[in-house]
CSV table of C-alpha atoms in Angstrom, one decimal:
chain,number,residue,atom,x,y,z
G,16,MET,CA,0.0,0.0,0.0
G,17,SER,CA,1.7,3.2,-1.1
G,18,ARG,CA,0.3,6.7,-0.9
G,19,PRO,CA,-0.2,8.5,-4.2
G,20,ARG,CA,2.8,10.5,-5.4
G,21,PRO,CA,2.6,14.1,-4.1
G,22,GLU,CA,2.1,16.8,-6.7
G,23,PRO,CA,5.2,18.7,-7.8
G,24,VAL,CA,5.8,21.8,-5.6
G,25,GLN,CA,5.4,24.3,-8.4
G,26,VAL,CA,2.0,22.8,-9.3
G,27,VAL,CA,0.8,23.3,-5.7
G,28,LYS,CA,2.2,26.8,-5.5
G,29,GLN,CA,0.8,27.9,-8.8
G,30,ARG,CA,-2.7,26.6,-7.9
G,31,ARG,CA,-2.8,28.4,-4.5
G,32,ASP,CA,-1.3,31.6,-5.8
G,33,ALA,CA,-3.8,31.7,-8.7
G,34,ALA,CA,-6.7,31.2,-6.3
G,35,LEU,CA,-5.5,34.0,-4.1
G,36,ALA,CA,-4.8,36.3,-7.0
G,37,ALA,CA,-8.3,35.7,-8.4
G,38,LEU,CA,-9.9,36.4,-5.0
G,39,VAL,CA,-8.1,39.7,-4.6
G,40,ALA,CA,-8.3,40.9,-8.2
G,41,ARG,CA,-12.0,41.3,-8.1
G,42,VAL,CA,-12.1,44.1,-5.5
G,43,PRO,CA,-11.2,47.6,-6.9
G,44,TYR,CA,-10.7,49.1,-3.5
G,45,ILE,CA,-7.8,46.6,-2.8
G,46,GLN,CA,-6.0,48.0,-5.8
G,47,PHE,CA,-6.8,51.6,-4.7
G,48,LEU,CA,-5.1,51.0,-1.4
G,49,ASN,CA,-2.4,48.8,-3.1
G,50,ILE,CA,-2.8,45.9,-0.6
G,51,THR,CA,-0.9,42.7,-1.5
G,52,TRP,CA,-0.6,39.4,0.2
G,53,ASP,CA,2.3,37.2,1.2
G,54,ARG,CA,1.4,33.5,1.4
G,55,ARG,CA,3.1,30.7,3.3
G,56,GLY,CA,1.0,27.6,2.9
G,57,ASP,CA,-2.4,28.7,4.0
G,58,GLU,CA,-1.1,31.5,6.2
G,59,LEU,CA,-1.7,35.0,4.7
G,60,THR,CA,0.0,38.3,5.6
G,61,ALA,CA,-1.6,41.4,4.1
G,62,VAL,CA,0.8,44.2,3.1
G,63,MET,CA,-0.4,47.8,2.7
G,64,ASN,CA,2.4,49.2,0.5
G,65,PHE,CA,3.1,52.7,1.6
G,66,ASP,CA,2.0,55.6,-0.6
G,67,GLU,CA,1.7,59.4,0.2
G,68,ARG,CA,-2.1,59.1,-0.4
G,69,LEU,CA,-2.4,57.0,2.8
G,70,ILE,CA,-1.2,59.9,5.0
G,71,GLY,CA,-3.8,61.4,7.4
G,72,ASN,CA,-1.5,63.7,9.3
G,73,PRO,CA,1.2,65.3,7.2
G,74,MET,CA,2.8,67.1,10.2
G,75,LEU,CA,3.9,63.9,12.0
G,76,PRO,CA,3.6,62.3,9.3
G,77,ALA,CA,1.2,59.4,10.1
G,78,LEU,CA,-1.1,57.0,8.3
G,79,HIS,CA,-4.7,58.0,8.1
G,80,GLY,CA,-6.8,56.1,10.7
G,81,GLY,CA,-9.3,55.4,8.0
G,82,ALA,CA,-6.6,53.8,5.8
G,83,THR,CA,-5.6,51.7,8.7
G,84,ALA,CA,-9.2,50.7,9.4
G,85,ALA,CA,-9.8,49.8,5.7
G,86,PHE,CA,-6.6,47.8,5.6
G,87,LEU,CA,-7.6,45.8,8.7
G,88,GLU,CA,-11.1,45.2,7.4
G,89,THR,CA,-9.8,44.1,4.0
G,90,ALA,CA,-7.3,41.7,5.7
G,91,ALA,CA,-10.2,40.2,7.7
G,92,ILE,CA,-12.5,39.8,4.7
G,93,ILE,CA,-9.9,38.1,2.6
G,94,GLU,CA,-8.8,35.8,5.4
G,95,LEU,CA,-12.4,34.7,5.9
G,96,SER,CA,-12.9,34.2,2.2
G,97,TRP,CA,-9.6,32.4,1.9
G,98,GLN,CA,-10.5,29.9,4.6
G,99,MET,CA,-13.8,29.3,2.8
G,100,ILE,CA,-12.2,28.5,-0.5
G,101,TRP,CA,-9.1,26.6,0.8
G,102,PRO,CA,-10.9,23.2,0.9
G,103,LEU,CA,-12.0,23.8,-2.7
G,104,ILE,CA,-8.5,24.8,-3.8
G,105,GLU,CA,-7.0,21.7,-2.2
G,106,GLY,CA,-9.9,19.4,-3.2
G,107,GLY,CA,-8.8,19.6,-6.8
G,108,GLU,CA,-11.7,21.6,-8.1
G,109,ALA,CA,-10.8,22.5,-11.7
G,110,GLU,CA,-12.8,25.7,-11.7
G,111,LEU,CA,-13.4,27.7,-8.5
G,112,PRO,CA,-16.9,29.1,-8.2
G,113,ALA,CA,-17.2,32.9,-8.3
G,114,LEU,CA,-17.2,33.6,-4.6
G,115,ARG,CA,-19.5,36.1,-2.9
G,116,LEU,CA,-17.6,38.0,-0.2
G,117,PRO,CA,-18.7,38.2,3.5
G,118,LYS,CA,-20.4,41.4,4.5
G,119,THR,CA,-19.3,43.5,7.5
G,120,ILE,CA,-21.8,43.8,10.3
G,121,ASP,CA,-19.6,45.8,12.6
G,122,PHE,CA,-15.9,46.6,12.9
G,123,THR,CA,-14.0,48.0,15.9
G,124,VAL,CA,-10.5,49.4,15.5
G,125,ASP,CA,-8.2,50.0,18.4
G,126,TYR,CA,-5.4,52.4,17.5
G,127,LEU,CA,-2.4,51.6,19.6
G,128,ARG,CA,0.3,53.9,18.1
G,129,SER,CA,0.4,56.2,15.1
G,130,GLY,CA,1.1,54.5,11.8
G,131,LEU,CA,4.5,55.4,10.4
G,132,PRO,CA,4.9,56.4,6.7
G,133,ARG,CA,6.1,52.9,5.6
G,134,ASP,CA,4.6,49.5,4.7
G,135,ALA,CA,2.2,47.9,7.2
G,136,TYR,CA,1.5,44.3,7.7
G,137,ALA,CA,-1.6,42.5,9.0
G,138,ARG,CA,-2.7,39.0,9.9
G,139,ALA,CA,-6.3,38.0,10.7
G,140,ARG,CA,-7.5,35.1,12.9
G,141,VAL,CA,-11.0,33.7,12.4
G,142,ASN,CA,-12.1,33.1,16.0
G,143,ARG,CA,-15.5,31.7,15.0
G,144,SER,CA,-17.0,31.0,11.7
G,145,GLY,CA,-20.6,29.7,11.7
G,146,ARG,CA,-23.0,29.1,8.9
G,147,ARG,CA,-24.3,32.7,9.1
G,148,TYR,CA,-21.9,34.8,11.2
G,149,ALA,CA,-18.2,35.0,11.7
G,150,SER,CA,-16.0,36.8,14.3
G,151,VAL,CA,-12.5,37.8,13.1
G,152,HIS,CA,-9.6,39.5,14.9
G,153,VAL,CA,-6.9,41.3,13.1
G,154,GLU,CA,-3.5,42.6,14.2
G,155,ALA,CA,-1.3,45.1,12.3
G,156,TRP,CA,2.3,46.0,12.8
G,157,GLN,CA,5.1,47.8,10.9
G,158,ASP,CA,8.7,47.4,11.9
G,159,ASN,CA,8.3,45.1,14.9
G,160,ARG,CA,5.9,42.1,15.0
G,161,ASP,CA,5.4,42.5,18.8
G,162,LYS,CA,4.6,46.2,18.6
G,163,LEU,CA,1.2,46.4,17.1
G,164,PHE,CA,0.1,49.8,15.8
G,165,ALA,CA,-3.6,48.7,15.5
G,166,GLN,CA,-5.8,45.8,16.1
G,167,ALA,CA,-9.5,45.2,15.3
G,168,THR,CA,-12.4,42.9,15.8
G,169,GLY,CA,-15.2,42.5,13.3
G,170,HIS,CA,-18.3,40.5,12.8
G,171,PHE,CA,-19.3,39.4,9.4
G,172,MET,CA,-22.3,37.9,7.6
G,173,MET,CA,-21.3,34.8,5.7
G,174,PRO,CA,-22.4,34.6,2.0
G,175,GLN,CA,-25.3,32.2,1.6
G,176,GLN,CA,-25.3,29.7,-1.2
G,177,ASN,CA,-28.8,30.5,-2.3
G,178,ASP,CA,-29.8,34.1,-1.7
N,22,MET,CA,-21.4,79.1,4.0
N,23,SER,CA,-19.4,82.4,3.8
N,24,ALA,CA,-16.5,82.6,1.3
N,25,ASP,CA,-14.0,82.5,4.2
N,26,LYS,CA,-15.6,79.4,5.8
N,27,ALA,CA,-15.8,77.7,2.4
N,28,LYS,CA,-12.1,78.3,1.9
N,29,ILE,CA,-11.2,76.9,5.4
N,30,ALA,CA,-13.3,73.9,4.7
N,31,ALA,CA,-11.7,73.2,1.4
N,32,GLN,CA,-8.2,73.6,2.9
N,33,PHE,CA,-9.1,71.2,5.7
N,34,ILE,CA,-9.5,68.3,3.3
N,35,GLN,CA,-6.6,69.5,1.0
N,36,ALA,CA,-4.3,69.1,4.0
N,37,ILE,CA,-5.2,65.4,4.5
N,38,PRO,CA,-3.8,63.4,1.6
N,39,HIS,CA,-5.9,60.3,2.2
N,40,SER,CA,-9.2,62.2,2.5
N,41,ARG,CA,-8.3,64.1,-0.7
N,42,ALA,CA,-7.6,60.8,-2.5
N,43,LEU,CA,-11.0,59.5,-1.5
N,44,GLY,CA,-12.6,62.7,-2.9
N,45,MET,CA,-14.1,63.9,0.4
N,46,LYS,CA,-15.7,67.4,0.6
N,47,LEU,CA,-16.3,69.2,3.9
N,48,VAL,CA,-19.8,70.6,3.8
N,49,GLU,CA,-20.3,72.0,7.3
N,50,ILE,CA,-18.1,72.5,10.4
N,51,GLY,CA,-18.3,74.2,13.8
N,52,ASP,CA,-19.1,73.8,17.5
N,53,GLY,CA,-18.0,70.2,17.6
N,54,GLU,CA,-20.0,69.1,14.6
N,55,ALA,CA,-19.0,68.3,11.1
N,56,VAL,CA,-20.6,67.1,7.8
N,57,ILE,CA,-18.4,65.5,5.1
N,58,GLU,CA,-19.5,64.0,1.8
N,59,MET,CA,-17.8,61.4,-0.4
N,60,PRO,CA,-19.0,61.0,-4.0
N,61,TYR,CA,-19.4,57.6,-5.5
N,62,ASP,CA,-16.2,56.4,-7.2
N,63,THR,CA,-15.8,53.0,-9.0
N,64,ARG,CA,-12.2,52.8,-7.5
N,65,LEU,CA,-13.7,52.4,-4.1
N,66,ILE,CA,-15.9,49.4,-4.9
N,67,GLY,CA,-15.6,46.6,-2.3
N,68,ASP,CA,-18.3,44.2,-3.7
N,69,PRO,CA,-17.7,43.6,-7.4
N,70,ASP,CA,-21.0,41.8,-7.7
N,71,THR,CA,-23.1,44.8,-6.7
N,72,GLY,CA,-20.8,47.9,-7.1
N,73,VAL,CA,-21.2,48.8,-3.5
N,74,ILE,CA,-18.5,51.0,-1.9
N,75,HIS,CA,-16.0,49.2,0.4
N,76,GLY,CA,-16.7,49.4,4.1
N,77,GLY,CA,-13.2,50.6,4.6
N,78,ALA,CA,-13.8,53.8,2.5
N,79,VAL,CA,-16.9,54.4,4.7
N,80,SER,CA,-14.6,53.9,7.8
N,81,ALA,CA,-12.2,56.5,6.4
N,82,LEU,CA,-15.1,58.9,5.9
N,83,MET,CA,-16.4,58.4,9.4
N,84,ASP,CA,-12.9,58.8,10.9
N,85,THR,CA,-12.2,62.0,9.0
N,86,CYS,CA,-15.6,63.5,9.9
N,87,SER,CA,-15.2,62.5,13.6
N,88,GLY,CA,-11.7,64.0,13.7
N,89,ALA,CA,-13.1,67.2,12.1
N,90,ALA,CA,-15.9,67.4,14.7
N,91,VAL,CA,-13.3,67.1,17.5
N,92,MET,CA,-11.1,69.8,16.0
N,93,SER,CA,-14.0,72.2,15.7
N,94,HIS,CA,-15.0,71.8,19.4
N,95,PRO,CA,-15.2,75.3,21.1
N,96,ASP,CA,-12.3,74.2,23.5
N,97,ALA,CA,-10.1,74.3,20.4
N,98,PRO,CA,-7.7,71.3,20.7
N,99,ALA,CA,-4.2,71.6,19.3
N,100,SER,CA,-4.5,68.2,17.6
N,101,THR,CA,-6.4,64.9,17.8
N,102,ALA,CA,-5.9,61.2,17.1
N,103,THR,CA,-8.3,58.3,17.0
N,104,ILE,CA,-8.1,56.1,20.1
N,105,ASP,CA,-10.9,53.7,18.9
N,106,LEU,CA,-13.6,53.7,16.4
N,107,ARG,CA,-16.5,51.3,16.1
N,108,ILE,CA,-18.6,51.2,12.9
N,109,ASP,CA,-21.9,49.4,12.5
N,110,TYR,CA,-23.0,48.8,9.0
N,111,MET,CA,-26.8,48.9,8.7
N,112,ARG,CA,-27.1,48.5,4.9
N,113,ALA,CA,-25.2,48.7,1.7
N,114,ALA,CA,-24.9,52.3,0.3
N,115,THR,CA,-26.7,52.5,-3.0
N,116,PRO,CA,-24.2,52.4,-5.9
N,117,GLY,CA,-23.9,55.7,-7.7
N,118,GLN,CA,-24.9,57.9,-4.7
N,119,THR,CA,-22.9,60.2,-2.6
N,120,ILE,CA,-22.4,59.2,1.0
N,121,ARG,CA,-22.8,62.0,3.6
N,122,THR,CA,-21.6,61.7,7.2
N,123,ARG,CA,-22.5,63.9,10.2
N,124,ALA,CA,-20.3,63.6,13.3
N,125,TYR,CA,-21.0,65.2,16.7
N,126,CYS,CA,-18.5,65.5,19.5
N,127,TYR,CA,-20.9,65.1,22.4
N,128,HIS,CA,-18.5,65.1,25.3
N,129,VAL,CA,-15.0,66.1,26.0
N,130,THR,CA,-12.9,65.6,29.1
N,131,ARG,CA,-9.5,67.1,29.8
N,132,SER,CA,-7.9,64.7,27.3
N,133,VAL,CA,-10.5,62.6,25.6
N,134,ALA,CA,-13.3,63.5,23.1
N,135,PHE,CA,-16.3,61.2,22.5
N,136,VAL,CA,-17.9,61.3,19.1
N,137,ARG,CA,-20.9,59.8,17.4
N,138,ALA,CA,-21.4,59.8,13.6
N,139,GLU,CA,-24.0,58.7,11.1
N,140,ALA,CA,-23.7,58.1,7.3
N,141,VAL,CA,-26.5,58.2,4.8
N,142,ASP,CA,-26.9,58.2,1.0
N,143,GLU,CA,-29.8,59.9,-0.9
N,144,ASP,CA,-32.3,58.0,1.2
N,145,THR,CA,-31.6,60.0,4.4
N,146,SER,CA,-34.3,58.1,6.4
N,147,ARG,CA,-32.3,54.9,6.6
N,148,PRO,CA,-28.7,55.2,7.8
N,149,VAL,CA,-26.0,53.4,5.9
N,150,ALA,CA,-23.7,53.2,8.9
N,151,THR,CA,-23.2,54.6,12.4
N,152,ALA,CA,-20.0,55.1,14.4
N,153,THR,CA,-18.9,55.8,17.9
N,154,GLY,CA,-15.4,56.8,18.7
N,155,ALA,CA,-13.0,58.1,21.3
N,156,PHE,CA,-10.3,60.6,20.3
N,157,THR,CA,-7.4,62.2,22.0
N,158,PHE,CA,-8.1,65.8,22.9
N,159,GLU,CA,-4.7,67.6,23.1
N,160,ARG,CA,-5.2,71.0,24.6
N,161,SER,CA,-2.9,73.7,23.5
N,162,LYS,CA,-0.4,74.7,26.2
């Protein structure tokens, strides 16, 4: 009894990266903020690439609280969607169905220190994902992983198959 | 709005690069209250299936408007920063319509300002989103 031969590494990577790219490419606002994702297996890190347009306080200068909130919310929605499609990606579905995105019910941002004018990173953790609702926590940092500059918790309505 | 006030209002947004990028327009400001509009823009779409604006853009609008309300408080703070902001999304904003937010700074302590905000589109009877926030209130020395 031998296990089937594992797929070549580049086939696996290509499949996962294509699924992630397709998920992200559909949302114009993600391009507007220039948010990209680093992927290690199923772990995602969102990156908000710095741009002058993200500044809220030019005197300091500091990132706009609204840009930070949007970054965290986007990171939460993509993580939630990614976890929804992961079994399909790995289940060998030839064609992924066009996925409806979760809708935000509420979102609470905790600003811990001012965002510096440079790239920001975020990772989201799905604390509970039910049939209808999900609760997600997100942490964002810049230079130092242990020094968060913002964190957030949000509740989301999961997309229903037939509505 | 007088010509002077209109100029100050325009400069307020011009001074905030992110608010300018989102096309925000300050409509009213004074006595701890502010009204800011954000016209519909396809670059801000969050749901490609419906064309609805991303919640994040609404958050940025709420945050800017709340900060403006704090800055316009009669006690005249030197500056402000968001401590926390909670947004509740009641419904999707109708695609194609401008979103208008009114924020009200309802209490200040020596160092903290408390703000409530509401966003509507052309149907002003049903809010799109509401927000509550706490902001630093840095008094000028």
